[in-house]
Amino acid sequence: MLLNITKPLYFFLIIMLLQACTGIENTNEFVKVQNGYFMLNSKPYYYFGTNFWHGAYLGADLVKGDRERLCRELDLLAKNKITNLRVMAASELSELKMSVKPAFMNSPDKYNEQLLQGLDFLLDEMSKRNMKAVLVLNNYWQWSGGMTQYINWVHGDEIIDPDETGDWNGYQYQASRFYADKTSNEIYKNYIRVLAKRKNTVNNKIYNQDPTIMSWQLANEPRPAPDATNNSNSYDEFVTWMHETAKFIKEIAPNQLVSTGNEGTQGCRESSELYHDAHNSSYIDYLTFHIWPKNWSWYDATNPDSTFDQALQKTMSYFGEHVYLARKLNKPTVLEEFGLERDGGEFSPESSTEYRDKYLSTIFKAVVDSAANNSPMAGLNFWAWGGEAIANHDDYIWRLGDSFMGDPPQEPQGLNSVFSSDISTLEVFKAYNIELEQLLNNN
């Protein structure tokens, strides 16, 4: 029996059949960039999110009960309308003193299936809650192995450990060698290729066909060498690596976005020209920048009365600078790392967060105002979600076997974490998310 099908319905059925055959979900479910803005389901997409770097580690259930904890925390985040998570999807086993253990990659082309299945679990649970993920694929810094570990694997060079030696400049010169090292990059690309083509063991979705993954990110805070003294080619090597790696990812994951994870001008030798050139690529979909008042000597938590106002002023100036650079490149931009210590520099969840809440409120309001004015400022991921975790030791130092929280192992546990018990901070998130939601619904 032949059915009388109208042409529009016919073509709709053909499209649905093709998507079913290829395994690709409705392409409207992927976050896209159009005319310099994020779009999702044909509507503008702005978001308030968090850094949840350890999400796959909880999903792997390394400590008994971590999976149940992960589900509770995702529920709490969703309740407070925090639905975009920046997650580490790569780490390299290293002898560096404070590096994360276990790691996704034990050696070149040898991967930790338990952690990969933890990432599978995380992505599936995020999908159930309509969350989006930014997957970070490498690290300039030492705390997850990162670029220096690739150099060690390929050349056997002993890694300069800044947590042991204090030689941060030497470490950065060593890490920046990665950009021009072809063999190191082949190992790195092999891992990305495996991840992009991986079938999720929980829901059978292929990673590069899963709209839960908003973006593949080249690395956490990739930087060039601190200056050109030791390597006159470092500017060009950095720019070329950004472009070529983004192109490689776009070719194997064309439905998803690509971002760099760069800090902004602070991560580009304080040069807006270098930041512009590094991101002036058709394969890089949107810009990123980070703000760290303590690390950049703008703020002293033990002396807030004389440093908080200047920290806020410099924060908003840096914010505005990067909105301007995004407009110049006609791309959305995301403030994807920023944080402030608890009052007095304390680590305990019981300590006050008065100044942190003021700081977060100012930034969240700036994002809402930007959305109201059609700014390229499109979202943020605060650093970092700590959830239910508590430090296991009086010195607040992470030790092997401890569960993870928002502060990586090289930092005191509780330094920048927002805990489930931080009710006043969660109220800030929820209030501004509701305001943003209402603004978008009224447009």
CSV table of C-alpha atoms in Angstrom, one decimal:
chain,number,residue,atom,x,y,z
A,1,MET,CA,0.0,0.0,0.0
A,2,LEU,CA,1.4,3.4,-1.0
A,3,LEU,CA,1.1,6.4,1.3
A,4,ASN,CA,0.3,9.8,0.1
A,5,ILE,CA,3.2,11.8,1.6
A,6,THR,CA,3.6,15.5,0.9
A,7,LYS,CA,7.0,16.7,-0.3
A,8,PRO,CA,7.9,18.6,3.0
A,9,LEU,CA,7.1,15.5,5.0
A,10,TYR,CA,8.9,13.3,2.5
A,11,PHE,CA,12.1,15.3,2.8
A,12,PHE,CA,11.8,15.4,6.6
A,13,LEU,CA,11.5,11.6,6.7
A,14,ILE,CA,14.5,11.2,4.4
A,15,ILE,CA,16.6,13.5,6.7
A,16,MET,CA,15.6,11.6,9.8
A,17,LEU,CA,16.4,8.3,8.1
A,18,LEU,CA,19.9,9.5,7.1
A,19,GLN,CA,20.6,10.6,10.6
A,20,ALA,CA,19.5,7.2,11.9
A,21,CYS,CA,21.7,5.4,9.5
A,22,THR,CA,24.8,7.5,10.3
A,23,GLY,CA,24.2,7.6,14.0
A,24,ILE,CA,24.4,11.4,14.1
A,25,GLU,CA,21.8,13.0,16.3
A,26,ASN,CA,19.7,16.0,15.2
A,27,THR,CA,22.3,18.6,14.2
A,28,ASN,CA,20.2,21.3,15.9
A,29,GLU,CA,21.2,19.8,19.2
A,30,PHE,CA,24.9,20.8,18.6
A,31,VAL,CA,26.0,24.2,19.8
A,32,LYS,CA,26.9,26.2,16.7
A,33,VAL,CA,28.5,29.6,16.0
A,34,GLN,CA,26.6,31.9,13.6
A,35,ASN,CA,27.5,35.5,12.9
A,36,GLY,CA,29.7,35.7,16.0
A,37,TYR,CA,27.2,34.2,18.4
A,38,PHE,CA,26.5,30.8,20.0
A,39,MET,CA,23.3,29.2,18.8
A,40,LEU,CA,21.5,26.1,20.1
A,41,ASN,CA,18.3,24.7,18.6
A,42,SER,CA,18.2,27.8,16.4
A,43,LYS,CA,18.2,30.1,19.5
A,44,PRO,CA,20.9,32.2,21.1
A,45,TYR,CA,22.9,30.2,23.6
A,46,TYR,CA,24.5,31.9,26.6
A,47,TYR,CA,25.5,30.0,29.7
A,48,PHE,CA,26.8,30.1,33.3
A,49,GLY,CA,28.9,27.0,33.9
A,50,THR,CA,31.7,25.6,36.0
A,51,ASN,CA,35.0,23.9,35.8
A,52,PHE,CA,34.5,20.3,36.8
A,53,TRP,CA,37.9,19.0,35.7
A,54,HIS,CA,37.6,15.8,37.8
A,55,GLY,CA,34.2,14.7,36.5
A,56,ALA,CA,35.6,11.7,34.6
A,57,TYR,CA,37.6,10.7,37.7
A,58,LEU,CA,34.4,10.6,39.8
A,59,GLY,CA,32.7,8.8,36.9
A,60,ALA,CA,35.4,6.1,37.1
A,61,ASP,CA,34.5,5.4,40.7
A,62,LEU,CA,38.1,5.4,41.8
A,63,VAL,CA,36.9,5.9,45.4
A,64,LYS,CA,33.9,3.8,46.2
A,65,GLY,CA,30.7,5.9,46.1
A,66,ASP,CA,32.2,8.5,43.7
A,67,ARG,CA,29.6,7.7,41.0
A,68,GLU,CA,26.7,8.3,43.3
A,69,ARG,CA,28.3,11.5,44.5
A,70,LEU,CA,28.7,12.6,40.9
A,71,CYS,CA,25.0,12.1,40.2
A,72,ARG,CA,24.0,14.1,43.3
A,73,GLU,CA,26.4,16.9,42.3
A,74,LEU,CA,25.1,17.0,38.7
A,75,ASP,CA,21.6,17.2,40.1
A,76,LEU,CA,22.6,20.1,42.4
A,77,LEU,CA,24.3,22.0,39.5
A,78,ALA,CA,21.3,21.5,37.3
A,79,LYS,CA,19.0,22.7,40.0
A,80,ASN,CA,21.1,25.9,40.2
A,81,LYS,CA,21.0,26.1,36.3
A,82,ILE,CA,24.8,25.5,36.0
A,83,THR,CA,24.7,23.3,32.8
A,84,ASN,CA,28.0,23.7,31.0
A,85,LEU,CA,31.0,21.8,32.4
A,86,ARG,CA,34.6,22.2,31.5
A,87,VAL,CA,36.2,18.7,32.0
A,88,MET,CA,39.7,17.2,31.7
A,89,ALA,CA,39.5,14.5,29.1
A,90,ALA,CA,43.3,13.9,29.0
A,91,SER,CA,46.1,13.5,31.5
A,92,GLU,CA,49.5,11.8,31.1
A,93,LEU,CA,51.2,9.6,33.7
A,94,SER,CA,54.2,11.5,35.0
A,95,GLU,CA,56.7,11.4,37.8
A,96,LEU,CA,56.1,15.1,38.5
A,97,LYS,CA,55.5,15.4,42.2
A,98,MET,CA,52.1,16.9,42.1
A,99,SER,CA,50.7,15.5,38.9
A,100,VAL,CA,47.3,13.7,38.8
A,101,LYS,CA,47.3,10.0,39.3
A,102,PRO,CA,45.9,7.8,37.7
A,103,ALA,CA,46.1,9.3,34.2
A,104,PHE,CA,44.2,8.8,31.0
A,105,MET,CA,47.4,8.0,29.1
A,106,ASN,CA,49.9,5.7,30.8
A,107,SER,CA,52.4,5.9,28.0
A,108,PRO,CA,52.2,6.6,24.2
A,109,ASP,CA,49.1,4.9,22.8
A,110,LYS,CA,48.4,3.0,26.1
A,111,TYR,CA,45.2,4.3,27.6
A,112,ASN,CA,43.4,3.9,30.9
A,113,GLU,CA,40.1,2.2,30.1
A,114,GLN,CA,38.7,2.8,33.6
A,115,LEU,CA,39.1,6.5,33.3
A,116,LEU,CA,37.7,6.5,29.7
A,117,GLN,CA,34.7,4.7,31.0
A,118,GLY,CA,34.4,7.3,33.7
A,119,LEU,CA,34.2,9.9,31.0
A,120,ASP,CA,31.6,7.8,29.2
A,121,PHE,CA,29.5,7.7,32.4
A,122,LEU,CA,29.9,11.5,33.0
A,123,LEU,CA,28.8,12.4,29.4
A,124,ASP,CA,25.8,10.1,29.7
A,125,GLU,CA,24.7,11.6,33.0
A,126,MET,CA,25.2,15.1,31.6
A,127,SER,CA,23.1,14.2,28.6
A,128,LYS,CA,20.2,13.2,30.9
A,129,ARG,CA,20.3,16.7,32.4
A,130,ASN,CA,20.7,18.6,29.1
A,131,MET,CA,24.2,19.7,30.0
A,132,LYS,CA,27.0,20.5,27.6
A,133,ALA,CA,30.7,19.6,28.0
A,134,VAL,CA,34.0,21.3,27.0
A,135,LEU,CA,36.6,18.5,26.8
A,136,VAL,CA,40.2,19.6,27.5
A,137,LEU,CA,42.7,17.5,25.6
A,138,ASN,CA,46.1,18.5,27.1
A,139,ASN,CA,47.7,20.8,29.6
A,140,TYR,CA,50.5,23.4,29.5
A,141,TRP,CA,50.9,23.0,33.3
A,142,GLN,CA,52.4,20.2,35.3
A,143,TRP,CA,49.4,19.1,37.3
A,144,SER,CA,48.1,16.6,34.8
A,145,GLY,CA,51.4,15.5,33.2
A,146,GLY,CA,50.8,17.6,30.1
A,147,MET,CA,53.1,18.9,27.4
A,148,THR,CA,56.4,18.2,29.2
A,149,GLN,CA,55.5,14.6,29.7
A,150,TYR,CA,55.2,14.2,25.9
A,151,ILE,CA,58.7,15.7,25.6
A,152,ASN,CA,59.9,13.2,28.2
A,153,TRP,CA,58.3,10.3,26.4
A,154,VAL,CA,59.8,11.2,23.0
A,155,HIS,CA,63.3,12.5,24.0
A,156,GLY,CA,63.9,11.1,27.4
A,157,ASP,CA,64.6,14.6,28.8
A,158,GLU,CA,64.2,14.9,32.6
A,159,ILE,CA,61.3,17.2,33.3
A,160,ILE,CA,61.9,20.3,35.3
A,161,ASP,CA,59.5,20.0,38.2
A,162,PRO,CA,58.5,23.5,39.3
A,163,ASP,CA,56.9,22.1,42.5
A,164,GLU,CA,60.4,20.8,43.5
A,165,THR,CA,62.7,23.4,42.0
A,166,GLY,CA,60.6,26.6,41.9
A,167,ASP,CA,61.9,27.0,38.3
A,168,TRP,CA,58.7,28.1,36.6
A,169,ASN,CA,60.5,29.8,33.7
A,170,GLY,CA,62.6,26.7,33.0
A,171,TYR,CA,59.5,24.6,33.1
A,172,GLN,CA,57.6,26.8,30.7
A,173,TYR,CA,60.5,26.8,28.1
A,174,GLN,CA,60.4,23.0,28.3
A,175,ALA,CA,56.6,22.8,27.9
A,176,SER,CA,56.6,25.2,24.9
A,177,ARG,CA,59.0,22.9,23.0
A,178,PHE,CA,55.9,20.7,22.5
A,179,TYR,CA,54.4,22.9,19.8
A,180,ALA,CA,57.1,22.3,17.2
A,181,ASP,CA,57.8,18.7,18.2
A,182,LYS,CA,56.3,16.5,15.5
A,183,THR,CA,56.5,13.1,17.2
A,184,SER,CA,55.0,14.5,20.5
A,185,ASN,CA,52.1,15.9,18.4
A,186,GLU,CA,51.5,12.7,16.6
A,187,ILE,CA,51.1,10.9,20.0
A,188,TYR,CA,48.8,13.7,21.1
A,189,LYS,CA,46.7,13.5,17.8
A,190,ASN,CA,46.5,9.7,18.1
A,191,TYR,CA,44.8,10.1,21.4
A,192,ILE,CA,42.4,12.8,20.1
A,193,ARG,CA,41.5,10.6,17.2
A,194,VAL,CA,40.8,7.6,19.5
A,195,LEU,CA,38.6,9.8,21.7
A,196,ALA,CA,36.7,11.4,18.9
A,197,LYS,CA,35.9,8.0,17.4
A,198,ARG,CA,35.2,6.3,20.7
A,199,LYS,CA,31.8,4.6,21.2
A,200,ASN,CA,30.4,5.5,24.7
A,201,THR,CA,30.2,2.2,26.6
A,202,VAL,CA,27.0,3.5,28.5
A,203,ASN,CA,24.9,4.8,25.7
A,204,ASN,CA,26.7,3.7,22.4
A,205,LYS,CA,27.0,7.3,21.1
A,206,ILE,CA,30.1,8.0,19.1
A,207,TYR,CA,31.9,10.9,20.7
A,208,ASN,CA,32.2,13.0,17.6
A,209,GLN,CA,28.5,12.5,17.0
A,210,ASP,CA,27.3,13.4,20.6
A,211,PRO,CA,25.8,16.9,21.0
A,212,THR,CA,26.5,16.7,24.7
A,213,ILE,CA,30.1,17.6,23.7
A,214,MET,CA,30.0,21.3,22.9
A,215,SER,CA,33.7,21.8,22.3
A,216,TRP,CA,37.0,20.1,22.0
A,217,GLN,CA,39.7,22.2,23.6
A,218,LEU,CA,43.3,22.1,22.5
A,219,ALA,CA,44.7,22.4,26.0
A,220,ASN,CA,44.4,24.0,29.4
A,221,GLU,CA,46.1,27.4,29.2
A,222,PRO,CA,48.5,26.8,26.2
A,223,ARG,CA,51.1,29.5,26.1
A,224,PRO,CA,54.1,30.3,24.0
A,225,ALA,CA,57.6,30.4,25.6
A,226,PRO,CA,57.7,33.3,28.2
A,227,ASP,CA,59.8,35.4,25.7
A,228,ALA,CA,61.8,34.9,22.6
A,229,THR,CA,65.2,34.8,24.3
A,230,ASN,CA,65.6,31.1,24.1
A,231,ASN,CA,63.6,30.5,20.9
A,232,SER,CA,63.2,33.2,18.3
A,233,ASN,CA,60.6,31.1,16.5
A,234,SER,CA,58.3,30.6,19.5
A,235,TYR,CA,55.7,33.2,18.3
A,236,ASP,CA,55.2,31.5,14.9
A,237,GLU,CA,55.4,28.0,16.4
A,238,PHE,CA,52.6,28.8,18.9
A,239,VAL,CA,50.3,30.4,16.3
A,240,THR,CA,50.9,27.6,13.8
A,241,TRP,CA,50.2,24.9,16.4
A,242,MET,CA,46.9,26.5,17.4
A,243,HIS,CA,45.8,26.7,13.8
A,244,GLU,CA,46.9,23.3,12.6
A,245,THR,CA,45.6,21.4,15.7
A,246,ALA,CA,42.2,23.1,15.5
A,247,LYS,CA,42.1,22.1,11.8
A,248,PHE,CA,42.9,18.5,12.6
A,249,ILE,CA,40.1,18.3,15.2
A,250,LYS,CA,37.6,20.0,12.9
A,251,GLU,CA,38.3,17.4,10.2
A,252,ILE,CA,37.5,14.5,12.6
A,253,ALA,CA,34.7,16.2,14.6
A,254,PRO,CA,33.0,18.6,12.2
A,255,ASN,CA,29.7,19.0,14.1
A,256,GLN,CA,31.4,20.2,17.3
A,257,LEU,CA,33.2,23.4,18.2
A,258,VAL,CA,36.9,23.9,18.7
A,259,SER,CA,38.4,26.2,21.3
A,260,THR,CA,42.0,26.8,22.5
A,261,GLY,CA,41.8,27.1,26.3
A,262,ASN,CA,44.1,30.1,26.3
A,263,GLU,CA,44.1,32.7,29.1
A,264,GLY,CA,43.9,35.7,26.9
A,265,THR,CA,46.6,38.3,26.7
A,266,GLN,CA,48.1,37.2,30.0
A,267,GLY,CA,48.8,33.9,28.3
A,268,CYS,CA,50.2,35.6,25.2
A,269,ARG,CA,53.1,37.5,26.6
A,270,GLU,CA,50.6,40.3,27.4
A,271,SER,CA,50.3,40.9,23.7
A,272,SER,CA,46.9,41.5,22.1
A,273,GLU,CA,48.6,41.1,18.7
A,274,LEU,CA,49.8,37.6,19.6
A,275,TYR,CA,46.3,36.7,21.1
A,276,HIS,CA,44.7,38.0,17.9
A,277,ASP,CA,47.0,36.1,15.6
A,278,ALA,CA,46.8,32.8,17.5
A,279,HIS,CA,43.0,32.9,17.3
A,280,ASN,CA,42.6,34.3,13.8
A,281,SER,CA,41.8,30.9,12.3
A,282,SER,CA,38.6,29.7,10.7
A,283,TYR,CA,39.0,26.4,12.6
A,284,ILE,CA,38.8,28.1,16.0
A,285,ASP,CA,35.2,28.7,16.7
A,286,TYR,CA,35.3,30.9,19.8
A,287,LEU,CA,37.7,32.7,22.1
A,288,THR,CA,38.5,32.0,25.7
A,289,PHE,CA,40.1,34.0,28.5
A,290,HIS,CA,40.9,33.5,32.2
A,291,ILE,CA,41.2,35.9,35.1
A,292,TRP,CA,43.2,35.1,38.3
A,293,PRO,CA,43.4,38.1,40.7
A,294,LYS,CA,45.6,36.3,43.2
A,295,ASN,CA,48.0,34.7,40.7
A,296,TRP,CA,48.4,38.0,39.0
A,297,SER,CA,49.0,39.9,42.3
A,298,TRP,CA,45.8,41.9,42.0
A,299,TYR,CA,44.3,40.6,45.2
A,300,ASP,CA,45.3,39.6,48.7
A,301,ALA,CA,42.7,37.6,50.6
A,302,THR,CA,44.3,38.4,53.9
A,303,ASN,CA,44.0,42.2,53.1
A,304,PRO,CA,40.8,42.6,51.2
A,305,ASP,CA,40.0,46.1,52.3
A,306,SER,CA,42.9,47.5,50.4
A,307,THR,CA,43.1,45.1,47.5
A,308,PHE,CA,39.5,44.0,46.6
A,309,ASP,CA,38.4,47.2,44.8
A,310,GLN,CA,41.6,47.3,42.6
A,311,ALA,CA,41.1,43.6,41.8
A,312,LEU,CA,37.6,44.2,40.7
A,313,GLN,CA,38.6,47.2,38.6
A,314,LYS,CA,41.4,45.3,36.9
A,315,THR,CA,39.1,42.3,36.4
A,316,MET,CA,36.5,44.4,34.5
A,317,SER,CA,39.2,46.1,32.5
A,318,TYR,CA,40.6,42.7,31.4
A,319,PHE,CA,37.0,41.6,30.7
A,320,GLY,CA,36.3,44.5,28.5
A,321,GLU,CA,39.6,44.1,26.6
A,322,HIS,CA,38.7,40.6,25.6
A,323,VAL,CA,35.1,41.4,24.6
A,324,TYR,CA,36.7,44.0,22.3
A,325,LEU,CA,39.1,41.4,20.8
A,326,ALA,CA,36.2,39.0,20.3
A,327,ARG,CA,34.3,41.6,18.5
A,328,LYS,CA,37.3,42.4,16.3
A,329,LEU,CA,37.5,38.7,15.3
A,330,ASN,CA,33.7,38.4,15.1
A,331,LYS,CA,33.7,35.4,17.4
A,332,PRO,CA,31.9,34.6,20.7
A,333,THR,CA,34.1,34.7,23.8
A,334,VAL,CA,33.9,32.8,27.1
A,335,LEU,CA,35.4,33.6,30.5
A,336,GLU,CA,36.1,30.0,31.3
A,337,GLU,CA,38.4,30.3,34.3
A,338,PHE,CA,38.1,32.7,37.2
A,339,GLY,CA,38.0,32.4,40.9
A,340,LEU,CA,38.7,34.0,44.2
A,341,GLU,CA,39.9,32.5,47.5
A,342,ARG,CA,37.6,32.2,50.5
A,343,ASP,CA,37.9,35.1,52.9
A,344,GLY,CA,41.2,35.3,54.7
A,345,GLY,CA,42.7,32.7,52.4
A,346,GLU,CA,41.0,29.9,54.3
A,347,PHE,CA,40.4,26.4,52.9
A,348,SER,CA,37.7,25.0,55.1
A,349,PRO,CA,34.1,24.9,53.8
A,350,GLU,CA,33.0,26.5,57.0
A,351,SER,CA,34.9,29.7,56.2
A,352,SER,CA,33.3,32.9,54.9
A,353,THR,CA,32.8,33.6,51.1
A,354,GLU,CA,31.6,37.2,51.4
A,355,TYR,CA,34.2,38.7,49.1
A,356,ARG,CA,34.1,35.8,46.7
A,357,ASP,CA,30.3,36.2,46.4
A,358,LYS,CA,30.7,40.0,45.7
A,359,TYR,CA,33.3,39.2,43.0
A,360,LEU,CA,31.2,36.5,41.3
A,361,SER,CA,28.1,38.7,41.4
A,362,THR,CA,29.9,41.5,39.6
A,363,ILE,CA,31.1,39.2,36.8
A,364,PHE,CA,27.8,37.4,36.5
A,365,LYS,CA,26.0,40.7,36.1
A,366,ALA,CA,28.5,41.8,33.4
A,367,VAL,CA,27.6,38.6,31.4
A,368,VAL,CA,23.9,39.3,31.7
A,369,ASP,CA,24.4,42.9,30.7
A,370,SER,CA,26.5,41.7,27.8
A,371,ALA,CA,23.7,39.4,26.6
A,372,ALA,CA,21.2,42.3,26.8
A,373,ASN,CA,23.5,44.3,24.6
A,374,ASN,CA,24.2,41.6,22.0
A,375,SER,CA,27.8,41.4,23.1
A,376,PRO,CA,30.1,38.6,21.9
A,377,MET,CA,30.5,37.7,25.6
A,378,ALA,CA,28.6,34.4,25.6
A,379,GLY,CA,29.3,32.6,28.8
A,380,LEU,CA,31.5,31.6,31.7
A,381,ASN,CA,32.8,28.7,33.7
A,382,PHE,CA,33.8,29.6,37.2
A,383,TRP,CA,36.7,27.8,38.9
A,384,ALA,CA,35.9,25.4,40.3
A,385,TRP,CA,33.2,23.0,41.5
A,386,GLY,CA,34.2,21.1,44.7
A,387,GLY,CA,30.8,19.7,45.5
A,388,GLU,CA,30.6,17.3,48.5
A,389,ALA,CA,34.4,16.7,48.7
A,390,ILE,CA,36.2,17.5,51.9
A,391,ALA,CA,40.0,17.6,52.5
A,392,ASN,CA,41.2,14.4,54.2
A,393,HIS,CA,44.2,15.9,55.9
A,394,ASP,CA,44.9,18.8,58.2
A,395,ASP,CA,47.5,20.3,55.8
A,396,TYR,CA,44.8,20.2,53.0
A,397,ILE,CA,47.2,18.4,50.6
A,398,TRP,CA,45.8,15.8,48.3
A,399,ARG,CA,47.3,12.3,48.6
A,400,LEU,CA,46.9,9.2,46.4
A,401,GLY,CA,43.7,7.5,47.3
A,402,ASP,CA,41.8,10.7,48.2
A,403,SER,CA,38.7,11.6,46.3
A,404,PHE,CA,39.1,14.7,44.0
A,405,MET,CA,37.6,18.2,44.3
A,406,GLY,CA,37.8,21.4,42.3
A,407,ASP,CA,41.4,22.1,43.3
A,408,PRO,CA,43.9,19.9,41.5
A,409,PRO,CA,46.5,18.0,43.5
A,410,GLN,CA,49.1,20.7,43.3
A,411,GLU,CA,46.9,23.2,45.2
A,412,PRO,CA,45.6,23.1,48.8
A,413,GLN,CA,42.2,21.3,48.7
A,414,GLY,CA,39.7,24.0,49.2
A,415,LEU,CA,41.7,26.9,47.8
A,416,ASN,CA,39.2,27.8,45.0
A,417,SER,CA,36.5,25.2,45.3
A,418,VAL,CA,32.9,26.0,45.6
A,419,PHE,CA,31.3,23.4,47.8
A,420,SER,CA,27.7,22.1,47.9
A,421,SER,CA,27.5,23.7,51.3
A,422,ASP,CA,28.2,27.2,50.0
A,423,ILE,CA,24.6,28.2,50.0
A,424,SER,CA,25.2,31.9,49.5
A,425,THR,CA,27.4,31.3,46.5
A,426,LEU,CA,24.9,28.9,44.9
A,427,GLU,CA,22.2,31.6,45.4
A,428,VAL,CA,24.3,34.0,43.3
A,429,PHE,CA,24.6,31.4,40.5
A,430,LYS,CA,20.9,30.7,40.5
A,431,ALA,CA,19.7,34.3,40.7
A,432,TYR,CA,21.8,35.4,37.7
A,433,ASN,CA,21.0,32.3,35.7
A,434,ILE,CA,17.3,33.0,36.2
A,435,GLU,CA,17.8,36.6,35.1
A,436,LEU,CA,19.8,35.5,32.0
A,437,GLU,CA,17.1,32.9,31.2
A,438,GLN,CA,14.3,35.5,31.5
A,439,LEU,CA,16.2,37.9,29.3
A,440,LEU,CA,16.7,35.3,26.5
A,441,ASN,CA,13.1,34.1,26.7
A,442,ASN,CA,11.8,37.7,26.3
A,443,ASN,CA,13.9,38.3,23.2
